[in-house]
């Protein structure tokens, strides 16, 4: 079976969990199918910290063609961030940014199609919104089936039913795909309820977790450390985490909090933390590479993920793999795998705070949760994820 995969590129700060997941999937898929990958190569110089991306005029050219581990990989330079959305109050600025993004996406699509034409393939396997135009064009031109794997939707990134042009593109992409892979039942419901996608078209395949390296990192502070890790955007709920932390600290002063990540809310969050009772007990690390994040898991006592809309949440399963008890938003997919995790609605600050305090004060409950979650994760490898995807390929073909 020859599969043409359209992806977000190598794992980086620009594609976050999406990049990690797709990289793991491609490595495992290549063991059972003939995989050819055309992917984005986003450079640091083309993306700003803000979600209002500073796009540069540049010709999109093939950056590299390589063959490794039986994978044919074609990198194409682009400046389209996987998690783009226009977060602006000025409508003229929104129109200007959207216009630039659309043009960049059109250019990227042209280059992807050019790279795909010489290749022989039985099926197109595309990931998220930046690849949809290419997938649809290949389906029509070569009469080949295509599967769309959705890791995040405009609905999640904006935390509203925006009906933006990206929202409409996602809906069209899902409608025209033979099958749509959702990374959780929670996300499948978003597709059905908000995008109107037929249930029979959606297949839920949860993400997995690999063998994470165990690191030795001693705690810097004697207090219990509660961790948040993710992009500092409305979707991930960092402002909610600040409120949770303030409520916990009022009742349990022997607690510290750390927020790892970067994004358009960073400055605002730092100012909010500095001007509150959290000052001195709340730490911002900025963006961390994987090794540093793993060290932070090792130093922490509990992981909190209060996302407003989280299709899956790879950091939650990583934290659980590092033996951390986890308290997650009910609006997340990871809780479907981490069945022992405590959950609360993202808006329920008090429920989050109470569950975290109870766990921190009950080591036996923490140990029980950690063991149950580790048992669940042992059965959810990336190899198994790839097997489920490959089985779907066979059904579609």
mmCIF file of C-alpha atoms in Angstrom:
data_model
loop_
_atom_site.group_PDB
_atom_site.id
_atom_site.type_symbol
_atom_site.label_atom_id
_atom_site.label_comp_id
_atom_site.label_asym_id
_atom_site.label_seq_id
_atom_site.Cartn_x
_atom_site.Cartn_y
_atom_site.Cartn_z
ATOM 1 C CA UNK A 1 0.000 0.000 0.000
ATOM 2 C CA UNK A 2 1.400 3.375 -1.040
ATOM 3 C CA UNK A 3 0.274 6.263 1.149
ATOM 4 C CA UNK A 4 0.924 9.950 0.537
ATOM 5 C CA UNK A 5 0.901 11.799 3.844
ATOM 6 C CA UNK A 6 0.502 15.581 4.036
ATOM 7 C CA UNK A 7 1.773 16.790 7.369
ATOM 8 C CA UNK A 8 2.767 19.698 9.618
ATOM 9 C CA UNK A 9 6.511 18.982 9.603
ATOM 10 C CA UNK A 10 9.036 17.937 12.214
ATOM 11 C CA UNK A 11 8.127 18.577 15.872
ATOM 12 C CA UNK A 12 8.849 22.177 16.807
ATOM 13 C CA UNK A 13 7.560 25.055 18.903
ATOM 14 C CA UNK A 14 5.358 26.006 15.939
ATOM 15 C CA UNK A 15 3.369 22.782 15.737
ATOM 16 C CA UNK A 16 3.554 21.667 19.382
ATOM 17 C CA UNK A 17 1.693 18.433 20.188
ATOM 18 C CA UNK A 18 0.538 18.151 16.582
ATOM 19 C CA UNK A 19 4.112 17.796 15.375
ATOM 20 C CA UNK A 20 4.987 15.246 18.058
ATOM 21 C CA UNK A 21 1.913 13.112 17.338
ATOM 22 C CA UNK A 22 2.329 13.097 13.558
ATOM 23 C CA UNK A 23 6.045 12.329 13.846
ATOM 24 C CA UNK A 24 5.351 9.328 16.076
ATOM 25 C CA UNK A 25 2.543 8.116 13.814
ATOM 26 C CA UNK A 26 4.671 8.384 10.661
ATOM 27 C CA UNK A 27 7.544 6.436 12.205
ATOM 28 C CA UNK A 28 5.232 3.585 13.172
ATOM 29 C CA UNK A 29 3.164 3.673 9.961
ATOM 30 C CA UNK A 30 6.294 3.326 7.844
ATOM 31 C CA UNK A 31 6.706 -0.185 9.263
ATOM 32 C CA UNK A 32 3.522 -1.412 7.577
ATOM 33 C CA UNK A 33 2.888 0.852 4.564
ATOM 34 C CA UNK A 34 4.992 2.539 1.904
ATOM 35 C CA UNK A 35 4.885 6.069 3.244
ATOM 36 C CA UNK A 36 5.727 9.231 1.334
ATOM 37 C CA UNK A 37 5.513 12.510 3.221
ATOM 38 C CA UNK A 38 5.140 16.063 2.000
ATOM 39 C CA UNK A 39 5.353 18.364 4.985
ATOM 40 C CA UNK A 40 5.727 21.946 6.106
ATOM 41 C CA UNK A 41 9.117 23.353 7.040
ATOM 42 C CA UNK A 42 8.339 26.397 9.171
ATOM 43 C CA UNK A 43 11.288 28.598 10.096
ATOM 44 C CA UNK A 44 11.670 30.670 13.258
ATOM 45 C CA UNK A 45 12.260 33.849 11.301
ATOM 46 C CA UNK A 46 8.810 33.636 9.738
ATOM 47 C CA UNK A 47 6.716 33.302 12.893
ATOM 48 C CA UNK A 48 6.280 35.808 15.702
ATOM 49 C CA UNK A 49 5.268 35.153 19.318
ATOM 50 C CA UNK A 50 1.883 36.716 18.681
ATOM 51 C CA UNK A 51 -0.974 34.860 17.062
ATOM 52 C CA UNK A 52 -1.125 37.799 14.643
ATOM 53 C CA UNK A 53 1.636 36.311 12.544
ATOM 54 C CA UNK A 54 4.153 38.544 10.820
ATOM 55 C CA UNK A 55 4.181 36.977 7.378
ATOM 56 C CA UNK A 56 7.061 37.599 5.021
ATOM 57 C CA UNK A 57 6.863 37.598 1.275
ATOM 58 C CA UNK A 58 8.918 34.643 0.125
ATOM 59 C CA UNK A 59 8.904 32.082 -2.617
ATOM 60 C CA UNK A 60 7.920 28.656 -1.296
ATOM 61 C CA UNK A 61 10.452 26.161 -2.594
ATOM 62 C CA UNK A 62 11.433 22.591 -1.871
ATOM 63 C CA UNK A 63 13.746 22.812 1.079
ATOM 64 C CA UNK A 64 14.870 19.214 1.226
ATOM 65 C CA UNK A 65 14.102 15.789 -0.144
ATOM 66 C CA UNK A 66 15.371 12.924 1.972
ATOM 67 C CA UNK A 67 14.926 9.208 2.380
ATOM 68 C CA UNK A 68 15.232 7.716 5.849
ATOM 69 C CA UNK A 69 13.773 4.646 7.549
ATOM 70 C CA UNK A 70 12.000 3.781 4.296
ATOM 71 C CA UNK A 71 10.327 7.192 4.350
ATOM 72 C CA UNK A 72 10.418 9.594 1.450
ATOM 73 C CA UNK A 73 10.178 13.066 2.979
ATOM 74 C CA UNK A 74 9.760 16.305 1.047
ATOM 75 C CA UNK A 75 10.011 19.502 3.101
ATOM 76 C CA UNK A 76 8.424 22.664 1.739
ATOM 77 C CA UNK A 77 9.208 26.055 3.214
ATOM 78 C CA UNK A 78 6.195 27.896 4.524
ATOM 79 C CA UNK A 79 5.323 30.493 7.129
ATOM 80 C CA UNK A 80 1.868 29.171 8.020
ATOM 81 C CA UNK A 81 1.655 28.186 11.692
ATOM 82 C CA UNK A 82 -0.498 25.144 12.375
ATOM 83 C CA UNK A 83 -2.378 26.908 15.182
ATOM 84 C CA UNK A 84 -3.100 30.150 13.365
ATOM 85 C CA UNK A 85 -6.119 32.286 14.166
ATOM 86 C CA UNK A 86 -6.510 36.055 13.940
ATOM 87 C CA UNK A 87 -6.717 37.322 17.530
ATOM 88 C CA UNK A 88 -7.299 41.003 16.835
ATOM 89 C CA UNK A 89 -9.860 43.596 17.887
ATOM 90 C CA UNK A 90 -9.236 45.762 14.810
ATOM 91 C CA UNK A 91 -11.394 44.341 12.004
ATOM 92 C CA UNK A 92 -9.215 45.902 9.289
ATOM 93 C CA UNK A 93 -6.183 44.180 10.755
ATOM 94 C CA UNK A 94 -8.076 40.864 10.841
ATOM 95 C CA UNK A 95 -8.947 41.217 7.158
ATOM 96 C CA UNK A 96 -5.349 42.070 6.277
ATOM 97 C CA UNK A 97 -3.884 39.134 8.216
ATOM 98 C CA UNK A 98 -6.504 36.698 6.891
ATOM 99 C CA UNK A 99 -5.767 37.816 3.333
ATOM 100 C CA UNK A 100 -2.062 37.207 3.816
ATOM 101 C CA UNK A 101 -2.671 33.780 5.355
ATOM 102 C CA UNK A 102 -4.963 32.777 2.491
ATOM 103 C CA UNK A 103 -2.338 33.783 -0.052
ATOM 104 C CA UNK A 104 0.356 31.884 1.846
ATOM 105 C CA UNK A 105 -1.893 28.811 2.006
ATOM 106 C CA UNK A 106 -2.545 29.007 -1.742
ATOM 107 C CA UNK A 107 1.197 29.207 -2.432
ATOM 108 C CA UNK A 108 1.885 26.317 -0.062
ATOM 109 C CA UNK A 109 -0.821 24.252 -1.757
ATOM 110 C CA UNK A 110 0.663 24.883 -5.202
ATOM 111 C CA UNK A 111 4.052 23.684 -4.000
ATOM 112 C CA UNK A 112 2.607 20.605 -2.323
ATOM 113 C CA UNK A 113 0.706 19.670 -5.468
ATOM 114 C CA UNK A 114 3.827 20.142 -7.559
ATOM 115 C CA UNK A 115 5.744 17.833 -5.231
ATOM 116 C CA UNK A 116 2.945 15.234 -5.251
ATOM 117 C CA UNK A 117 2.516 14.914 -9.033
ATOM 118 C CA UNK A 118 5.516 12.635 -9.725
ATOM 119 C CA UNK A 119 4.607 10.304 -6.855
ATOM 120 C CA UNK A 120 2.577 7.108 -7.106
ATOM 121 C CA UNK A 121 0.087 6.596 -4.283
ATOM 122 C CA UNK A 122 -3.107 4.712 -3.447
ATOM 123 C CA UNK A 123 -4.430 7.028 -0.754
ATOM 124 C CA UNK A 124 -3.939 10.558 0.595
ATOM 125 C CA UNK A 125 -3.597 10.899 4.374
ATOM 126 C CA UNK A 126 -3.825 14.556 5.433
ATOM 127 C CA UNK A 127 -3.438 16.324 8.785
ATOM 128 C CA UNK A 128 -5.379 19.428 9.809
ATOM 129 C CA UNK A 129 -6.392 22.574 7.946
ATOM 130 C CA UNK A 130 -3.152 23.537 6.185
ATOM 131 C CA UNK A 131 -3.267 20.350 4.058
ATOM 132 C CA UNK A 132 -6.966 20.244 3.185
ATOM 133 C CA UNK A 133 -6.795 22.196 -0.106
ATOM 134 C CA UNK A 134 -4.029 19.914 -1.352
ATOM 135 C CA UNK A 135 -5.881 16.762 -0.298
ATOM 136 C CA UNK A 136 -9.080 17.826 -2.045
ATOM 137 C CA UNK A 137 -7.203 18.725 -5.244
ATOM 138 C CA UNK A 138 -5.373 15.371 -5.291
ATOM 139 C CA UNK A 139 -8.615 13.483 -4.677
ATOM 140 C CA UNK A 140 -10.290 15.194 -7.625
ATOM 141 C CA UNK A 141 -7.355 15.050 -10.030
ATOM 142 C CA UNK A 142 -6.206 11.474 -9.385
ATOM 143 C CA UNK A 143 -9.512 9.997 -8.215
ATOM 144 C CA UNK A 144 -7.839 8.751 -5.054
ATOM 145 C CA UNK A 145 -9.516 8.414 -1.651
ATOM 146 C CA UNK A 146 -8.370 10.629 1.163
ATOM 147 C CA UNK A 147 -8.496 10.433 4.935
ATOM 148 C CA UNK A 148 -8.373 13.585 7.047
ATOM 149 C CA UNK A 149 -6.814 13.287 10.514
ATOM 150 C CA UNK A 150 -7.992 16.159 12.704
ATOM 151 C CA UNK A 151 -5.854 17.097 15.710
ATOM 152 C CA UNK A 152 -7.299 20.561 16.321
ATOM 153 C CA UNK A 153 -10.118 22.610 14.835
ATOM 154 C CA UNK A 154 -10.787 26.321 14.491
ATOM 155 C CA UNK A 155 -13.548 25.764 17.056
ATOM 156 C CA UNK A 156 -10.899 24.660 19.572
ATOM 157 C CA UNK A 157 -8.360 27.373 18.804
ATOM 158 C CA UNK A 158 -10.827 30.267 18.947
ATOM 159 C CA UNK A 159 -12.992 28.644 21.678
ATOM 160 C CA UNK A 160 -16.043 29.960 19.798
ATOM 161 C CA UNK A 161 -18.226 28.971 16.868
ATOM 162 C CA UNK A 162 -16.525 31.544 14.645
ATOM 163 C CA UNK A 163 -17.550 30.313 11.165
ATOM 164 C CA UNK A 164 -14.298 31.801 9.910
ATOM 165 C CA UNK A 165 -12.905 30.849 6.502
ATOM 166 C CA UNK A 166 -10.727 28.249 8.244
ATOM 167 C CA UNK A 167 -13.825 26.822 9.944
ATOM 168 C CA UNK A 168 -15.525 26.548 6.554
ATOM 169 C CA UNK A 169 -12.406 24.984 5.011
ATOM 170 C CA UNK A 170 -12.309 22.385 7.794
ATOM 171 C CA UNK A 171 -15.979 21.576 7.286
ATOM 172 C CA UNK A 172 -15.523 21.151 3.527
ATOM 173 C CA UNK A 173 -12.431 19.031 4.091
ATOM 174 C CA UNK A 174 -14.273 16.705 6.450
ATOM 175 C CA UNK A 175 -17.301 16.478 4.169
ATOM 176 C CA UNK A 176 -15.206 15.471 1.149
ATOM 177 C CA UNK A 177 -12.962 12.992 2.968
ATOM 178 C CA UNK A 178 -13.792 9.295 2.822
ATOM 179 C CA UNK A 179 -13.118 9.088 6.551
ATOM 180 C CA UNK A 180 -12.248 11.598 9.277
ATOM 181 C CA UNK A 181 -10.057 10.543 12.198
ATOM 182 C CA UNK A 182 -10.924 12.219 15.496
ATOM 183 C CA UNK A 183 -8.440 11.955 18.353
ATOM 184 C CA UNK A 184 -11.173 11.525 20.975
ATOM 185 C CA UNK A 185 -14.895 10.929 21.386
ATOM 186 C CA UNK A 186 -15.112 14.449 22.765
ATOM 187 C CA UNK A 187 -13.724 15.792 19.500
ATOM 188 C CA UNK A 188 -15.923 13.526 17.385
ATOM 189 C CA UNK A 189 -18.906 15.157 19.091
ATOM 190 C CA UNK A 190 -17.546 18.618 18.209
ATOM 191 C CA UNK A 191 -17.375 17.512 14.559
ATOM 192 C CA UNK A 192 -20.936 16.211 14.643
ATOM 193 C CA UNK A 193 -22.520 19.027 16.649
ATOM 194 C CA UNK A 194 -20.717 22.105 15.348
ATOM 195 C CA UNK A 195 -19.535 21.041 11.872
ATOM 196 C CA UNK A 196 -22.464 18.810 10.910
ATOM 197 C CA UNK A 197 -20.299 15.820 9.971
ATOM 198 C CA UNK A 198 -22.004 12.444 9.579
ATOM 199 C CA UNK A 199 -21.214 10.101 12.475
ATOM 200 C CA UNK A 200 -20.613 7.225 10.053
ATOM 201 C CA UNK A 201 -17.702 9.149 8.534
ATOM 202 C CA UNK A 202 -15.880 9.722 11.845
ATOM 203 C CA UNK A 203 -13.474 7.185 13.341
ATOM 204 C CA UNK A 204 -12.024 7.796 16.808
ATOM 205 C CA UNK A 205 -8.356 6.865 17.192
ATOM 206 C CA UNK A 206 -6.811 8.140 20.406
ATOM 207 C CA UNK A 207 -3.204 9.263 20.517
ATOM 208 C CA UNK A 208 -0.595 7.150 22.259
ATOM 209 C CA UNK A 209 2.510 7.613 24.332
ATOM 210 C CA UNK A 210 6.041 6.412 23.691
ATOM 211 C CA UNK A 211 8.868 5.336 25.946
ATOM 212 C CA UNK A 212 9.736 8.644 27.553
ATOM 213 C CA UNK A 213 13.259 9.006 28.919
ATOM 214 C CA UNK A 214 13.443 9.020 32.685
ATOM 215 C CA UNK A 215 15.372 12.021 33.916
ATOM 216 C CA UNK A 216 16.724 12.850 37.342
ATOM 217 C CA UNK A 217 15.956 16.370 38.413
ATOM 218 C CA UNK A 218 15.780 17.398 42.046
ATOM 219 C CA UNK A 219 13.077 19.788 43.203
ATOM 220 C CA UNK A 220 14.198 23.384 43.643
ATOM 221 C CA UNK A 221 11.482 24.264 46.161
ATOM 222 C CA UNK A 222 10.281 22.332 49.216
ATOM 223 C CA UNK A 223 6.605 23.088 48.505
ATOM 224 C CA UNK A 224 4.351 20.929 46.339
ATOM 225 C CA UNK A 225 4.581 22.046 42.716
ATOM 226 C CA UNK A 226 1.526 22.165 40.450
ATOM 227 C CA UNK A 227 2.313 22.299 36.718
ATOM 228 C CA UNK A 228 0.572 23.764 33.667
ATOM 229 C CA UNK A 229 2.204 23.176 30.267
ATOM 230 C CA UNK A 230 0.910 24.336 26.907
ATOM 231 C CA UNK A 231 0.469 27.192 24.472
ATOM 232 C CA UNK A 232 -0.551 30.351 26.305
ATOM 233 C CA UNK A 233 -3.748 30.913 24.371
ATOM 234 C CA UNK A 234 -7.383 31.055 25.400
ATOM 235 C CA UNK A 235 -7.900 27.466 24.266
ATOM 236 C CA UNK A 236 -5.517 26.036 26.862
ATOM 237 C CA UNK A 237 -6.998 27.936 29.804
ATOM 238 C CA UNK A 238 -3.875 29.583 31.285
ATOM 239 C CA UNK A 239 -5.932 32.418 32.813
ATOM 240 C CA UNK A 240 -8.168 29.770 34.382
ATOM 241 C CA UNK A 241 -5.061 28.150 35.856
ATOM 242 C CA UNK A 242 -4.115 31.480 37.476
ATOM 243 C CA UNK A 243 -7.516 31.589 39.171
ATOM 244 C CA UNK A 244 -7.217 27.964 40.272
ATOM 245 C CA UNK A 245 -3.769 28.689 41.705
ATOM 246 C CA UNK A 246 -5.033 31.725 43.644
ATOM 247 C CA UNK A 247 -7.849 29.692 45.209
ATOM 248 C CA UNK A 248 -5.480 26.864 46.161
ATOM 249 C CA UNK A 249 -2.896 29.227 47.622
ATOM 250 C CA UNK A 250 -5.499 30.907 49.809
ATOM 251 C CA UNK A 251 -6.225 27.562 51.471
ATOM 252 C CA UNK A 252 -2.877 25.821 51.059
ATOM 253 C CA UNK A 253 0.034 28.305 51.214
ATOM 254 C CA UNK A 254 2.668 25.534 51.014
ATOM 255 C CA UNK A 255 2.087 25.196 47.266
ATOM 256 C CA UNK A 256 3.892 26.590 44.235
ATOM 257 C CA UNK A 257 2.804 26.801 40.629
ATOM 258 C CA UNK A 258 4.661 26.795 37.324
ATOM 259 C CA UNK A 259 3.414 27.663 33.849
ATOM 260 C CA UNK A 260 5.485 26.315 30.942
ATOM 261 C CA UNK A 261 4.889 27.613 27.432
ATOM 262 C CA UNK A 262 4.603 30.734 25.326
ATOM 263 C CA UNK A 263 1.917 32.486 23.339
ATOM 264 C CA UNK A 264 0.057 35.737 22.872
ATOM 265 C CA UNK A 265 -1.206 35.791 26.488
ATOM 266 C CA UNK A 266 2.236 35.526 28.110
ATOM 267 C CA UNK A 267 2.712 39.224 28.905
ATOM 268 C CA UNK A 268 -0.830 39.602 30.202
ATOM 269 C CA UNK A 269 -0.497 36.513 32.390
ATOM 270 C CA UNK A 270 2.809 37.649 33.871
ATOM 271 C CA UNK A 271 1.298 41.019 34.735
ATOM 272 C CA UNK A 272 -1.758 39.366 36.292
ATOM 273 C CA UNK A 273 0.403 37.031 38.370
ATOM 274 C CA UNK A 274 2.727 39.815 39.508
ATOM 275 C CA UNK A 275 -0.178 41.982 40.643
ATOM 276 C CA UNK A 276 -1.859 39.290 42.733
ATOM 277 C CA UNK A 277 -1.311 37.235 45.872
ATOM 278 C CA UNK A 278 0.447 34.708 43.610
ATOM 279 C CA UNK A 279 3.543 36.878 43.405
ATOM 280 C CA UNK A 280 6.516 34.861 44.589
ATOM 281 C CA UNK A 281 4.639 31.561 44.329
ATOM 282 C CA UNK A 282 4.026 31.457 40.580
ATOM 283 C CA UNK A 283 6.734 30.876 37.972
ATOM 284 C CA UNK A 284 6.790 31.288 34.181
ATOM 285 C CA UNK A 285 9.363 29.268 32.247
ATOM 286 C CA UNK A 286 8.594 30.399 28.700
ATOM 287 C CA UNK A 287 8.867 27.888 25.869
ATOM 288 C CA UNK A 288 10.765 24.719 26.833
ATOM 289 C CA UNK A 289 12.320 22.085 24.608
ATOM 290 C CA UNK A 290 11.283 18.496 25.212
ATOM 291 C CA UNK A 291 14.198 17.620 27.493
ATOM 292 C CA UNK A 292 13.544 20.621 29.751
ATOM 293 C CA UNK A 293 9.827 19.841 29.851
ATOM 294 C CA UNK A 294 10.577 16.255 30.866
ATOM 295 C CA UNK A 295 12.772 17.578 33.681
ATOM 296 C CA UNK A 296 9.905 19.797 34.807
ATOM 297 C CA UNK A 297 7.533 16.809 34.910
ATOM 298 C CA UNK A 298 10.076 15.093 37.136
ATOM 299 C CA UNK A 299 10.184 18.078 39.522
ATOM 300 C CA UNK A 300 6.414 18.517 39.775
ATOM 301 C CA UNK A 301 3.864 16.923 42.102
ATOM 302 C CA UNK A 302 0.671 17.323 40.058
ATOM 303 C CA UNK A 303 -0.355 18.277 36.526
ATOM 304 C CA UNK A 304 -3.343 20.519 35.780
ATOM 305 C CA UNK A 305 -4.916 20.960 32.327
ATOM 306 C CA UNK A 306 -7.975 23.286 32.428
ATOM 307 C CA UNK A 307 -8.382 23.571 28.634
ATOM 308 C CA UNK A 308 -11.515 25.178 27.254
ATOM 309 C CA UNK A 309 -11.530 22.741 24.324
ATOM 310 C CA UNK A 310 -8.797 20.098 24.126
ATOM 311 C CA UNK A 311 -9.122 17.508 21.332
ATOM 312 C CA UNK A 312 -6.674 15.248 23.158
ATOM 313 C CA UNK A 313 -3.871 16.771 25.276
ATOM 314 C CA UNK A 314 -0.549 14.989 24.824
ATOM 315 C CA UNK A 315 1.048 16.803 27.755
ATOM 316 C CA UNK A 316 -1.483 15.160 30.064
ATOM 317 C CA UNK A 317 -0.468 11.634 29.050
ATOM 318 C CA UNK A 318 3.205 12.635 29.189
ATOM 319 C CA UNK A 319 2.702 13.900 32.736
ATOM 320 C CA UNK A 320 0.917 10.682 33.680
ATOM 321 C CA UNK A 321 3.797 8.698 32.164
ATOM 322 C CA UNK A 322 6.101 10.621 34.498
ATOM 323 C CA UNK A 323 4.043 9.399 37.464
ATOM 324 C CA UNK A 324 2.131 12.620 38.051
ATOM 325 C CA UNK A 325 -1.478 12.656 39.236
ATOM 326 C CA UNK A 326 -3.519 14.727 36.799
ATOM 327 C CA UNK A 327 -6.592 16.951 37.043
ATOM 328 C CA UNK A 328 -8.088 17.632 33.630
ATOM 329 C CA UNK A 329 -10.849 19.583 31.970
ATOM 330 C CA UNK A 330 -13.919 17.531 31.115
ATOM 331 C CA UNK A 331 -13.642 19.244 27.731
ATOM 332 C CA UNK A 332 -10.595 17.132 26.819
ATOM 333 C CA UNK A 333 -9.852 13.868 25.073
ATOM 334 C CA UNK A 334 -6.975 12.659 27.245
ATOM 335 C CA UNK A 335 -9.391 11.878 30.072
ATOM 336 C CA UNK A 336 -10.820 9.103 27.874
ATOM 337 C CA UNK A 337 -7.459 7.344 28.138
ATOM 338 C CA UNK A 338 -6.529 8.474 31.653
ATOM 339 C CA UNK A 339 -9.698 7.098 33.193
ATOM 340 C CA UNK A 340 -8.388 7.461 36.746
ATOM 341 C CA UNK A 341 -7.766 11.190 36.312
ATOM 342 C CA UNK A 342 -9.866 13.707 38.204
ATOM 343 C CA UNK A 343 -11.899 16.001 35.959
ATOM 344 C CA UNK A 344 -13.872 19.222 36.195
ATOM 345 C CA UNK A 345 -15.586 21.557 33.757
ATOM 346 C CA UNK A 346 -13.093 24.173 32.594
ATOM 347 C CA UNK A 347 -15.169 26.991 34.020
ATOM 348 C CA UNK A 348 -15.485 25.429 37.487
ATOM 349 C CA UNK A 349 -12.506 27.003 39.281
ATOM 350 C CA UNK A 350 -13.646 25.805 42.697
ATOM 351 C CA UNK A 351 -13.991 22.184 41.580
ATOM 352 C CA UNK A 352 -10.486 22.222 40.088
ATOM 353 C CA UNK A 353 -8.996 23.741 43.244
ATOM 354 C CA UNK A 354 -10.748 21.286 45.586
ATOM 355 C CA UNK A 355 -9.694 18.233 43.554
ATOM 356 C CA UNK A 356 -6.075 19.407 43.407
ATOM 357 C CA UNK A 357 -5.922 20.153 47.144
ATOM 358 C CA UNK A 358 -7.477 16.791 47.979
ATOM 359 C CA UNK A 359 -4.901 14.943 45.879
ATOM 360 C CA UNK A 360 -1.936 16.883 47.237
ATOM 361 C CA UNK A 361 -3.080 16.085 50.767
ATOM 362 C CA UNK A 362 -3.657 12.394 50.033
ATOM 363 C CA UNK A 363 -0.477 10.593 48.834
ATOM 364 C CA UNK A 364 -2.289 7.248 48.798
ATOM 365 C CA UNK A 365 -4.913 8.554 46.358
ATOM 366 C CA UNK A 366 -2.148 9.999 44.174
ATOM 367 C CA UNK A 367 -0.316 6.673 44.082
ATOM 368 C CA UNK A 368 -3.508 4.823 43.181
ATOM 369 C CA UNK A 369 -4.280 7.229 40.323
ATOM 370 C CA UNK A 370 -0.722 7.082 38.995
ATOM 371 C CA UNK A 371 -0.706 3.272 38.907
ATOM 372 C CA UNK A 372 -4.098 3.028 37.192
ATOM 373 C CA UNK A 373 -3.136 5.595 34.578
ATOM 374 C CA UNK A 374 0.198 3.884 33.903
ATOM 375 C CA UNK A 375 -1.645 0.605 33.302
ATOM 376 C CA UNK A 376 -3.939 2.361 30.820
ATOM 377 C CA UNK A 377 -1.005 4.000 29.025
ATOM 378 C CA UNK A 378 0.885 0.719 28.739
ATOM 379 C CA UNK A 379 -1.840 -0.446 26.371
ATOM 380 C CA UNK A 380 -1.822 2.755 24.297
ATOM 381 C CA UNK A 381 1.433 2.737 22.330
ATOM 382 C CA UNK A 382 2.090 4.660 19.128
ATOM 383 C CA UNK A 383 2.520 1.274 17.452
ATOM 384 C CA UNK A 384 -1.070 0.403 18.294
ATOM 385 C CA UNK A 385 -2.235 3.813 17.054
ATOM 386 C CA UNK A 386 -0.484 3.191 13.718
ATOM 387 C CA UNK A 387 -2.051 -0.263 13.437
ATOM 388 C CA UNK A 388 -5.524 1.223 13.834
ATOM 389 C CA UNK A 389 -4.773 3.861 11.194
ATOM 390 C CA UNK A 390 -3.352 1.275 8.768
ATOM 391 C CA UNK A 391 -6.468 -0.884 9.253
ATOM 392 C CA UNK A 392 -8.594 2.129 8.323
ATOM 393 C CA UNK A 393 -6.480 2.632 5.189
ATOM 394 C CA UNK A 394 -7.313 -0.921 4.086
ATOM 395 C CA UNK A 395 -11.021 -0.393 4.665
ATOM 396 C CA UNK A 396 -11.046 2.837 2.633
ATOM 397 C CA UNK A 397 -8.996 1.439 -0.253
#
